XYZ file of C-alpha atoms in Angstrom:
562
model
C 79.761 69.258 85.432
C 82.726 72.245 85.839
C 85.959 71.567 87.335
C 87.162 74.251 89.505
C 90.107 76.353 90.308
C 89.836 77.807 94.015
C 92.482 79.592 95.840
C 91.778 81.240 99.330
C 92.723 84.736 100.647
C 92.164 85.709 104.433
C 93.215 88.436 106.290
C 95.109 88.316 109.710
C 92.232 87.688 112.497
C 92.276 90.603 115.625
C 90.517 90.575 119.318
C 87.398 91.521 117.469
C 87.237 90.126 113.695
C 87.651 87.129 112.764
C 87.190 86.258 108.574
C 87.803 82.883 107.299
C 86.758 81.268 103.498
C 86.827 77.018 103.097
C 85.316 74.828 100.429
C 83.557 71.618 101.377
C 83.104 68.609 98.962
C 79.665 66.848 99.664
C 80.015 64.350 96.850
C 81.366 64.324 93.235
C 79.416 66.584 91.492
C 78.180 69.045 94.877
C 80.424 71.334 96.285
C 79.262 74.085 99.052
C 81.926 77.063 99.019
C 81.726 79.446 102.109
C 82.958 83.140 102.960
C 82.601 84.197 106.670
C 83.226 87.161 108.784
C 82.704 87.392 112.635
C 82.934 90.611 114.743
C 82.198 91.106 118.319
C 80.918 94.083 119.584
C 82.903 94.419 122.571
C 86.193 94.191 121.778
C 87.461 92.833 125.448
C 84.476 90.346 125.334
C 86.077 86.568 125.891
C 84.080 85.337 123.307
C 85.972 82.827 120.680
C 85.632 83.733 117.419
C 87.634 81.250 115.425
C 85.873 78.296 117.583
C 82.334 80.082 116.981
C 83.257 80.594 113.602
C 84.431 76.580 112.477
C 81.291 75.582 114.249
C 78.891 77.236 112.317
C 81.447 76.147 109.168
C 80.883 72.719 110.109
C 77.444 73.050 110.992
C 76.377 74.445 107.390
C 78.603 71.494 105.596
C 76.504 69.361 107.729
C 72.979 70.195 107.347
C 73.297 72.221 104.268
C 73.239 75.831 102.851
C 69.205 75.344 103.049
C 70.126 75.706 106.534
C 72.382 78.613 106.831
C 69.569 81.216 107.167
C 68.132 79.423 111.044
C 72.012 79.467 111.788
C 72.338 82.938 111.416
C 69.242 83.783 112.841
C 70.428 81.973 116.201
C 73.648 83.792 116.507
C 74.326 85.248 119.651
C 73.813 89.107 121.367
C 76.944 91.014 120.449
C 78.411 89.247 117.445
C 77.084 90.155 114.011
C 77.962 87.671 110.871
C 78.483 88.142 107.443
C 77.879 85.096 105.535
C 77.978 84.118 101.942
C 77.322 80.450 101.111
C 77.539 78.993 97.189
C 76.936 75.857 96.285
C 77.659 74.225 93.287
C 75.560 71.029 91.660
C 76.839 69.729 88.698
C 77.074 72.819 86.966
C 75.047 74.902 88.482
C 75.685 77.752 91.169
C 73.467 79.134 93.458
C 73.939 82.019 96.186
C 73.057 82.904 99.760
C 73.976 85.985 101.097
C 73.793 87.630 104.541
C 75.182 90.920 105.342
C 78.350 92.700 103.940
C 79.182 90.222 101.837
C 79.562 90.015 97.530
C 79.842 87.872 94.652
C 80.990 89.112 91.086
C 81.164 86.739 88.271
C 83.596 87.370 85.030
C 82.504 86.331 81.589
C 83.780 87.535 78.603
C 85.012 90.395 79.825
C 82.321 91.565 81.542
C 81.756 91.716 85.114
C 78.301 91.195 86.371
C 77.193 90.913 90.435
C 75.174 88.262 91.753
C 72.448 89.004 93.914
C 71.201 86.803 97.060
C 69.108 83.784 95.817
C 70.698 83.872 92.237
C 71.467 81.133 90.508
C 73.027 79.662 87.148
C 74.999 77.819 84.559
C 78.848 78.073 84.934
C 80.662 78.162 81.877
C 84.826 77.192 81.427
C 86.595 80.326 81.372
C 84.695 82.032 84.265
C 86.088 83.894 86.661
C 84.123 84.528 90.251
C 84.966 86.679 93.590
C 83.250 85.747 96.659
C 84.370 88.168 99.422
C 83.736 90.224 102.142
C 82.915 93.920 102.073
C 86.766 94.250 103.649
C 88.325 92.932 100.805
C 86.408 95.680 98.039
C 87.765 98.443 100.595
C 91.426 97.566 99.309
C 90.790 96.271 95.242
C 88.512 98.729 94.154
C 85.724 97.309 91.869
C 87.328 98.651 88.106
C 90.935 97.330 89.478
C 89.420 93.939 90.193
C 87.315 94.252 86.581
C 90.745 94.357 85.033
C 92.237 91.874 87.031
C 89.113 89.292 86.129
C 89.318 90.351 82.522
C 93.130 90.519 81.846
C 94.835 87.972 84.083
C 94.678 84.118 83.416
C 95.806 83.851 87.201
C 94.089 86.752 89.136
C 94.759 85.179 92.515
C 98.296 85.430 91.431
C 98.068 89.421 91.773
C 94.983 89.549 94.344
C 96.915 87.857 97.276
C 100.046 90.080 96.937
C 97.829 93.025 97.440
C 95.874 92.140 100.456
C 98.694 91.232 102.222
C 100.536 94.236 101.860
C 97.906 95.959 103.222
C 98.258 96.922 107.084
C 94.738 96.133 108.902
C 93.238 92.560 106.748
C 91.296 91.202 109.840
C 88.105 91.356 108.223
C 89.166 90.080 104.586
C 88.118 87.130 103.670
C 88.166 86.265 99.455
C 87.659 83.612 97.349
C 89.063 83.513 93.802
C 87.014 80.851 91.963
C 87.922 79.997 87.798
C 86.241 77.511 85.822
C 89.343 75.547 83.722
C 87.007 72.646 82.365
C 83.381 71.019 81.802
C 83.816 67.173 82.521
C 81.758 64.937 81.042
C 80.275 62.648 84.060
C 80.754 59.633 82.189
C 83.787 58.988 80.727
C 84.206 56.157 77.744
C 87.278 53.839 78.310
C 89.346 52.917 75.490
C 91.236 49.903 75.204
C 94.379 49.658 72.392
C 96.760 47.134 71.943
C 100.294 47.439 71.971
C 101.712 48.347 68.729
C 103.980 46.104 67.059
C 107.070 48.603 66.727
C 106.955 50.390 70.249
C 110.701 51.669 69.342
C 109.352 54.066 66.748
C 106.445 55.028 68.211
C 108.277 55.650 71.891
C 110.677 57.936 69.572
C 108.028 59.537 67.864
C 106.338 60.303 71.315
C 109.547 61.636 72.864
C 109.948 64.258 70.407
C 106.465 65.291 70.917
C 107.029 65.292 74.449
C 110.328 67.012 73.809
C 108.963 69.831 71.352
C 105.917 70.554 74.043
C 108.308 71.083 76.867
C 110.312 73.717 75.013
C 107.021 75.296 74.219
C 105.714 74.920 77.703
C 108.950 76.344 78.954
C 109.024 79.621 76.491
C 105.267 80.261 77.405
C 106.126 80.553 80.978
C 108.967 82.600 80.287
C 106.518 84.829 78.605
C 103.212 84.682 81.541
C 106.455 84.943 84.223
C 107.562 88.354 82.348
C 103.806 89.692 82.190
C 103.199 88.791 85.880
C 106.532 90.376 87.342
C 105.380 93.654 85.114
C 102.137 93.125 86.656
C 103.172 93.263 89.985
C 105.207 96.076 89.547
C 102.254 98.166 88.321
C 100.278 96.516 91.110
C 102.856 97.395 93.612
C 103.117 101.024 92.507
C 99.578 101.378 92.260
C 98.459 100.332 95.922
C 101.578 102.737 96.881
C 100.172 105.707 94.724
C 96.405 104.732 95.881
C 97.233 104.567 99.867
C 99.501 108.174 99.680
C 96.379 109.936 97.721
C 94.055 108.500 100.610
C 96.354 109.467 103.409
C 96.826 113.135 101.275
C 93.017 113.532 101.516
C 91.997 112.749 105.068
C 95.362 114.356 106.629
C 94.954 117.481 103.845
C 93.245 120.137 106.245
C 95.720 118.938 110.075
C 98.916 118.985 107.636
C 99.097 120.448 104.564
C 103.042 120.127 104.329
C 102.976 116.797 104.929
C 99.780 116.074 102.051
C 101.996 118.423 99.523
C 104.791 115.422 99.951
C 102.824 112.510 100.106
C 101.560 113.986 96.647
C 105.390 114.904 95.583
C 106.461 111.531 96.203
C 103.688 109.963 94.998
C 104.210 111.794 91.706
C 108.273 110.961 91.709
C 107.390 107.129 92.400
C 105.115 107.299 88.888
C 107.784 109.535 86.979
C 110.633 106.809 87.891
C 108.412 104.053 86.506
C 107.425 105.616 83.515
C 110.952 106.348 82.891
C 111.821 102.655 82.913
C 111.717 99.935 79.996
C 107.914 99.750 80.044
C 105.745 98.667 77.361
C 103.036 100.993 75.939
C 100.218 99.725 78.129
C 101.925 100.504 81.107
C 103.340 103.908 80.216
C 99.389 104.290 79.768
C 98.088 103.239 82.883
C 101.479 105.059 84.491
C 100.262 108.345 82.728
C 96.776 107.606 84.197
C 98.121 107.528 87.874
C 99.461 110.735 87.378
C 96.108 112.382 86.382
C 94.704 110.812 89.618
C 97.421 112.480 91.634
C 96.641 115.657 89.928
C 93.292 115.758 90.616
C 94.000 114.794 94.342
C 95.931 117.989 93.689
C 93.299 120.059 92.660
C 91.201 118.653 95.101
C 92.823 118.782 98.271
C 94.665 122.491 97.501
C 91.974 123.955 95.802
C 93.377 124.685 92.859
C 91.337 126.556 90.282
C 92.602 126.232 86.615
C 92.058 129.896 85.454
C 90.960 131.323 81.796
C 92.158 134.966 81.203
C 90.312 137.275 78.923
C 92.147 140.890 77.899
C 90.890 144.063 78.533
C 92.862 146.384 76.833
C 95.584 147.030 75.704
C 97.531 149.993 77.020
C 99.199 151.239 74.085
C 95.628 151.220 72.341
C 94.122 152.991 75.261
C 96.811 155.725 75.082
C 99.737 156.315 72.565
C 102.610 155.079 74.266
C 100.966 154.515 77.444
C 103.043 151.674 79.503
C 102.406 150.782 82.833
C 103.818 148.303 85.372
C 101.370 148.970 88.221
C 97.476 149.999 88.605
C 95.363 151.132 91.100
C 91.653 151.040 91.231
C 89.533 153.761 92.921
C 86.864 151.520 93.734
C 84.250 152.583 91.721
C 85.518 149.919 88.395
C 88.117 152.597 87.348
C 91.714 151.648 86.812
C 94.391 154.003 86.868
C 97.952 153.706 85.252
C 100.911 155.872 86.083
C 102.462 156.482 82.766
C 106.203 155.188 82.971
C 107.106 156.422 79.701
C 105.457 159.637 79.666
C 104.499 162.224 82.014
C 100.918 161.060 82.814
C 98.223 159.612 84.740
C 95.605 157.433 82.892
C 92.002 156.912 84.169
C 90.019 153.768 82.540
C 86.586 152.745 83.158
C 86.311 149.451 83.075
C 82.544 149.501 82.024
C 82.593 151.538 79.104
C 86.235 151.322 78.367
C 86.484 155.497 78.434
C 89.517 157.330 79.444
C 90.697 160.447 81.299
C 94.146 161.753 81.099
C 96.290 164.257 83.973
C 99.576 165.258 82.221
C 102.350 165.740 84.876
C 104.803 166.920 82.626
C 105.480 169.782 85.372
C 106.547 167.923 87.615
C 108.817 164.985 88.204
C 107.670 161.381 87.479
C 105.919 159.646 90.576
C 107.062 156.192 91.926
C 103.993 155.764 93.331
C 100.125 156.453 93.232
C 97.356 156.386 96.538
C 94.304 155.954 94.963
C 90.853 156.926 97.158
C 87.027 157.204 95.735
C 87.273 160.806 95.151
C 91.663 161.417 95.511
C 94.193 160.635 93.746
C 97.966 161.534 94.697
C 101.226 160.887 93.277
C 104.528 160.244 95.306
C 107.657 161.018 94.716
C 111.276 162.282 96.064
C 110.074 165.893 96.479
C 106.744 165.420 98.579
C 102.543 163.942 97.635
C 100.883 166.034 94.929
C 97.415 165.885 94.619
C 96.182 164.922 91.217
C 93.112 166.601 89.300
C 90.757 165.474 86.463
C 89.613 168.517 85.664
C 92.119 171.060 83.379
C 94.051 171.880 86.967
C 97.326 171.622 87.695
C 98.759 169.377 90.345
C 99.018 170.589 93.907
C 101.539 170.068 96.354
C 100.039 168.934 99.799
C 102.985 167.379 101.248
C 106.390 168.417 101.510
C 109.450 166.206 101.690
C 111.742 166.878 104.614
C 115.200 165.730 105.581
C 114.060 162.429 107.159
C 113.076 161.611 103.525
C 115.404 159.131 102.215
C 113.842 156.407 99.815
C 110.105 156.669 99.660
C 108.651 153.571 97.343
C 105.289 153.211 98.162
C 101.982 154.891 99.454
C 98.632 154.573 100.320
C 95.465 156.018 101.682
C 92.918 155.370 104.464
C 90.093 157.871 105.518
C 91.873 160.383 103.933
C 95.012 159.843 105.825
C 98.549 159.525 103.625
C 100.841 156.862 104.394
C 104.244 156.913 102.617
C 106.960 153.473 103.231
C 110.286 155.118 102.692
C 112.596 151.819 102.184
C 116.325 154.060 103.096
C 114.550 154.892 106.543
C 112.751 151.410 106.920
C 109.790 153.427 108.417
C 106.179 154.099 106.898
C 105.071 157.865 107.561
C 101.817 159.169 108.360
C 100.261 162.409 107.323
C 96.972 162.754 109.010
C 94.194 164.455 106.998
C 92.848 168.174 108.266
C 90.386 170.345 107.020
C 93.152 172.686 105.096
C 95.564 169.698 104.059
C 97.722 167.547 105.614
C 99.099 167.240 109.691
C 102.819 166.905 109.928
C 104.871 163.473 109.543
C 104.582 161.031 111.939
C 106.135 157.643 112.823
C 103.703 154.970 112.230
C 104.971 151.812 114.003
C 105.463 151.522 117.302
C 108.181 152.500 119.646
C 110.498 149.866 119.454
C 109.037 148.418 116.253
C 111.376 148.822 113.226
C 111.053 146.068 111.038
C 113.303 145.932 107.741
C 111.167 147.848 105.013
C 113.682 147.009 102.346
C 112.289 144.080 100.597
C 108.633 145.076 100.369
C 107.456 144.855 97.213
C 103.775 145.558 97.471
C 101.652 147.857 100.937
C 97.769 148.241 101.039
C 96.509 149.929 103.917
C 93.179 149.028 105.025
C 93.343 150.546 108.681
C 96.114 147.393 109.531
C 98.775 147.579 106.857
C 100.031 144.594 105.543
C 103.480 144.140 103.830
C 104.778 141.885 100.803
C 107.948 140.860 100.388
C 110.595 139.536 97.962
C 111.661 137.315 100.221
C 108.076 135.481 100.623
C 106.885 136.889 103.681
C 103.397 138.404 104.096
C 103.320 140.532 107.388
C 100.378 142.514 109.019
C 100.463 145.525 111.438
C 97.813 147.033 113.682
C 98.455 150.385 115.346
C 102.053 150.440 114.848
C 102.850 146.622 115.987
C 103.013 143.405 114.014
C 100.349 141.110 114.465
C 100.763 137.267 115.594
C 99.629 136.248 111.806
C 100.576 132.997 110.122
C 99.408 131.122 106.820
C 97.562 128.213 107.468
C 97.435 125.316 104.863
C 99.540 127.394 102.135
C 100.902 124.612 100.039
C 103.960 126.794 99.403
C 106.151 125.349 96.326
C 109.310 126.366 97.715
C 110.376 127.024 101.567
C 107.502 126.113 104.142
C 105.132 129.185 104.252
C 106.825 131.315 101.621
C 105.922 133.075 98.296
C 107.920 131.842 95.393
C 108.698 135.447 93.795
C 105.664 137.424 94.990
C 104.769 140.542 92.764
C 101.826 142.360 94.196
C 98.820 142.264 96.859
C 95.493 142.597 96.831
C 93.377 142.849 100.180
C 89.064 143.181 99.816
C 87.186 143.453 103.109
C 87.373 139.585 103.647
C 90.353 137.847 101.629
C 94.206 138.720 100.791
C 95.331 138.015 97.466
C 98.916 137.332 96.668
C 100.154 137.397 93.129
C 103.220 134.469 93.242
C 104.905 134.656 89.799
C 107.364 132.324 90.931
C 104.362 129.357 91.016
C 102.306 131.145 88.040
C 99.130 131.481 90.164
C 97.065 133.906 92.942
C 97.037 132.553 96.204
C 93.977 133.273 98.368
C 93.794 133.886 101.919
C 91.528 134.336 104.879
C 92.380 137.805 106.688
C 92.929 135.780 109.945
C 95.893 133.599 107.211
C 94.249 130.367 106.563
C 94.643 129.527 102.928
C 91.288 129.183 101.432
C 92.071 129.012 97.174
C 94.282 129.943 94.435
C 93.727 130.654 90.650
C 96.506 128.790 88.370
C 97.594 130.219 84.875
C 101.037 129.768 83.299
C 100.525 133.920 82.524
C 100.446 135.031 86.056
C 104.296 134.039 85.662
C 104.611 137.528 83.821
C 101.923 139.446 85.726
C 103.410 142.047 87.402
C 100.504 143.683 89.646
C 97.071 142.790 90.905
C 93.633 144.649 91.476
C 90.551 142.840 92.360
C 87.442 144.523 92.304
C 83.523 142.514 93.060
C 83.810 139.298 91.906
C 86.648 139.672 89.405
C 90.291 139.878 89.199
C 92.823 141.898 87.196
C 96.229 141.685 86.091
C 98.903 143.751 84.546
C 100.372 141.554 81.951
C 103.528 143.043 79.637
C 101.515 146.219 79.242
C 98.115 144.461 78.883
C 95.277 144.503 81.016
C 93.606 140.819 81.393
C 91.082 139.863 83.488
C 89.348 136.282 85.548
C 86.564 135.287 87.928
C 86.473 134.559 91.404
């Protein structure tokens, strides 16, 4: 027969759960080990459960585990049971199971589960869980593989981590290890007494002596190991509970999931950062990869590959280029910063057109339509031609002028953001030209225009900022518009150095340089993705045509997929 090691975990009963685990001795060599879990349906009901639940306890250690099957079977309306009864004869162990219960038996290292009606040989050195459904909701299955397989005292590290656990009611565990085979019968041996007891009683004191030293530094040693353990363990179920709480609270409160992840992470770092052997620095590193994931998972990251396009120098001697625009129709254009010129590519075939603008003064800015193309600077719009013409004046500057940065088109009309008169002009299109200037915004709207970095009109216009704000305007007036799950790196629902913006007929794009990645957006500002690449750091504009995106990258085009 097996001797056995038992040691009991159970959760803290409530109204309507009840879990409890006991071991009965029938004789000598017949032992019948039970796991039980009560619930009542009705949580208000005056039912007993821990009375209901010793009865049937006591009723099963009386009449048997052949009988447990009729017992549940006559359990009442409105409770449901989970049962698991083992029994062990001589050596052998046998298993009945009812409901949402399990049994998982370590040997050698490997961890096998028993099904109902199994039955076997145990074997000194086995390890065996008999538990609830409850208790493999808090020690995952590969945590309690390692436990079985590493640990000489797994209930040592088990118990600690139930109980720190806030809702146990329906835990109930039993943590069974084999530590000998016993012969039945035991021979009795008779000595006399020796004839010099001094010497030997000597003789066995320093034996006795020498074992408790060794005794004493092997505890100091399994003492060390099991405080390290715990640590881990203790970190662990910390780590493990914030990435659960990060993924069901991700979507209500995304500020709150992006610091449950954050301090997560910082709990890890200051572990790994302590005197740690290598195995732990291992399993520390592997907590981090679980928080990034939970990262990647809950924001949506998208680890991005970038491929290059061209570069600009090769596309044009000298050509350099810190912005682009597209015309829609997979054309790029560059305003030449170092030259007087603007620089068509196609992006299918890679050919090239070229305006030279040496006439006139360099433009700060391009509008870019399917069939126009316009460059902006202190002395009005010129209108830019493909074709051996020379550029045409179609709008004049005037007095108001006083710092115009930026421009852009929609059906056919020209709006120019001058930053020294924190206004954004219109020029409706006529038949012959151009109407005269008019304020855009609203009366009474005059919002500070002199930290936008980036303007696409689209019919509303929509601002970027250096400071991290993203602002849209419809007919003059800002619109109540406010990002929704951005996990912002920085101040709550603010870019970190935001270069340029993108906006297609059903997402906004936002190039952040300051977190290395494109943040995506629904137009009504609920964050939906973003596209992560230590090069975005350098990008400094953004132009997203189909299913692809493109960035301006020290003078190089390089492109990604959506």
């Amino acid at each position: 027969m097996v001797k056995l090691q038992v040691t009991n975990i159970v959760g803290t009963a409530s109204n309507s759960v009840w879990s409890q685990v006991r071991t009965i001795t029938l004789s000598p060599t017949h032992q019948v080990m039970m796991v039980i879990k009560l619930s009542c349906d009705d949580p208000d009901s005056l039912v007993d459960l821990p009375t209901t639940g010793v009865g049937i306890i006591d009723e099963i250690g009386q009449k048997g585990a052949e009988e447990a099957q009729k017992i549940v079977e006559g359990i009442a309306d409105g409770l449901t049971i989970d049962l698991l009864v083992a029994t062990l004869h001589d050596s052998t162990f046998s298993i009945y199971k009812h409901g949402e219960v399990e049994v998982y038996l370590s040997r050698a290292g490997r961890l096998a589960k028993l099904e109902n009606g199994e039955s076997g040989e145990l074997v000194e050195g086995d390890k065996a869980i008999l538990a609830t459904f409850d208790f493999g909701k808090i020690v995952t299955l590969a945590k309690l593989g390692n436990i079985l397989r590493d640990e000489d005292e797994p209930a040592e590290l088990l118990t600690p981590i139930v109980h720190t656990q806030s809702e146990t009611s329906g835990v109930g565990a039993m943590v069974v290890k084999v530590v000998e085979e016993m012969a039945l019968h035991r021979e009795i041996k008779i000595k006399l007494r020796n004839e010099n007891p001094r010497k030997n009683n000597l003789w066995i004191g320093g034996v006795i002596f020498l074992l408790l030293v060794v005794m004493i530094g092997v505890g100091m040693v399994r003492r060390v190991k099991l405080v390290r353990e715990r640590e881990f363990v203790s970190l662990e179920t910390s780590v493990s509970a914030k990435i659960a709480e990060t993924l069901s609270s991700s979507e209500l409160n995304p500020e709150k999931a992006k610091t449950l992840l954050s301090e997560a992470k910082g709990e890890v770092n200051a572990y790994l950062a302590g005197d740690i052997t290598d195995s732990y620095k291992q399993k520390g590193n592997e907590l981090i990869k679980e928080i990034e994931v939970a990262d990647e998972q809950v924001f949506k990251k998208n680890d991005t590959k970038l491929t290059t396009v061209v570069e600009l120098s090769i596309l044009n001697d000298g050509l350099a280029a810190s912005k682009m625009k597209s015309d829609g129709k997979e054309n790029l254009i560059f305003n030449d910063q170092a030259n007087p010129k603007v620089v068509l590519m196609n992006l299918v075939d890679r050919s090239k057109q070229i305006i030279d603008t040496a006439k006139n003064d360099s433009f700060v800015d391009l509008g870019v339509s399917e069939t126009k193309v316009y460059g902006l600077n202190n002395n009005g719009v010129m209108e830019l031609f493909w074709k051996n013409t020379d550029p045409k004046k179609v709008i004049e500057s005037d007095e108001f002028w006083v710092d115009p940065m930026l421009m852009g088109l929609f059906a056919n009309n020209v709006y120019v953001l001058d930053k020294g008169q924190g206004e954004i002009w219109k020029y409706p299109a006529l038949e012959t030209g151009f109407g005269g200037r008019r304020r855009w915004f609203a009366p009474g709207i005059a919002p500070d225009l002199a930290n936008v970095v980036d303007m696409k009109v689209v019919g509303d216009i929509w601002l970027l900022t250096s400071t991290g704000k993203l602002e849209r305007y419809s007919r003059g007036a800002p619109v109540a518009f406010a990002l929704e799950g951005f996990p912002a790196t920085g101040e709550a629902k603010k870019f970190s150095e935001p270069r340029a913006l993108w906006v297609s007929e059903s997402a906004v794009y936002v190039l952040e340089s300051g977190a290395s990645r494109i943040v995506v957006f629904g137009k009504d500002g609920k964050y939906q993705s973003q596209y992560v690449n230590e090069e975005f750091g350098k990008a400094s504009d953004l132009v997203v045509i189909d299913n692809k995106g493109y960035v301006l990258i020290d003078n190089t085009v390089k492109e990604f997929g959506l």
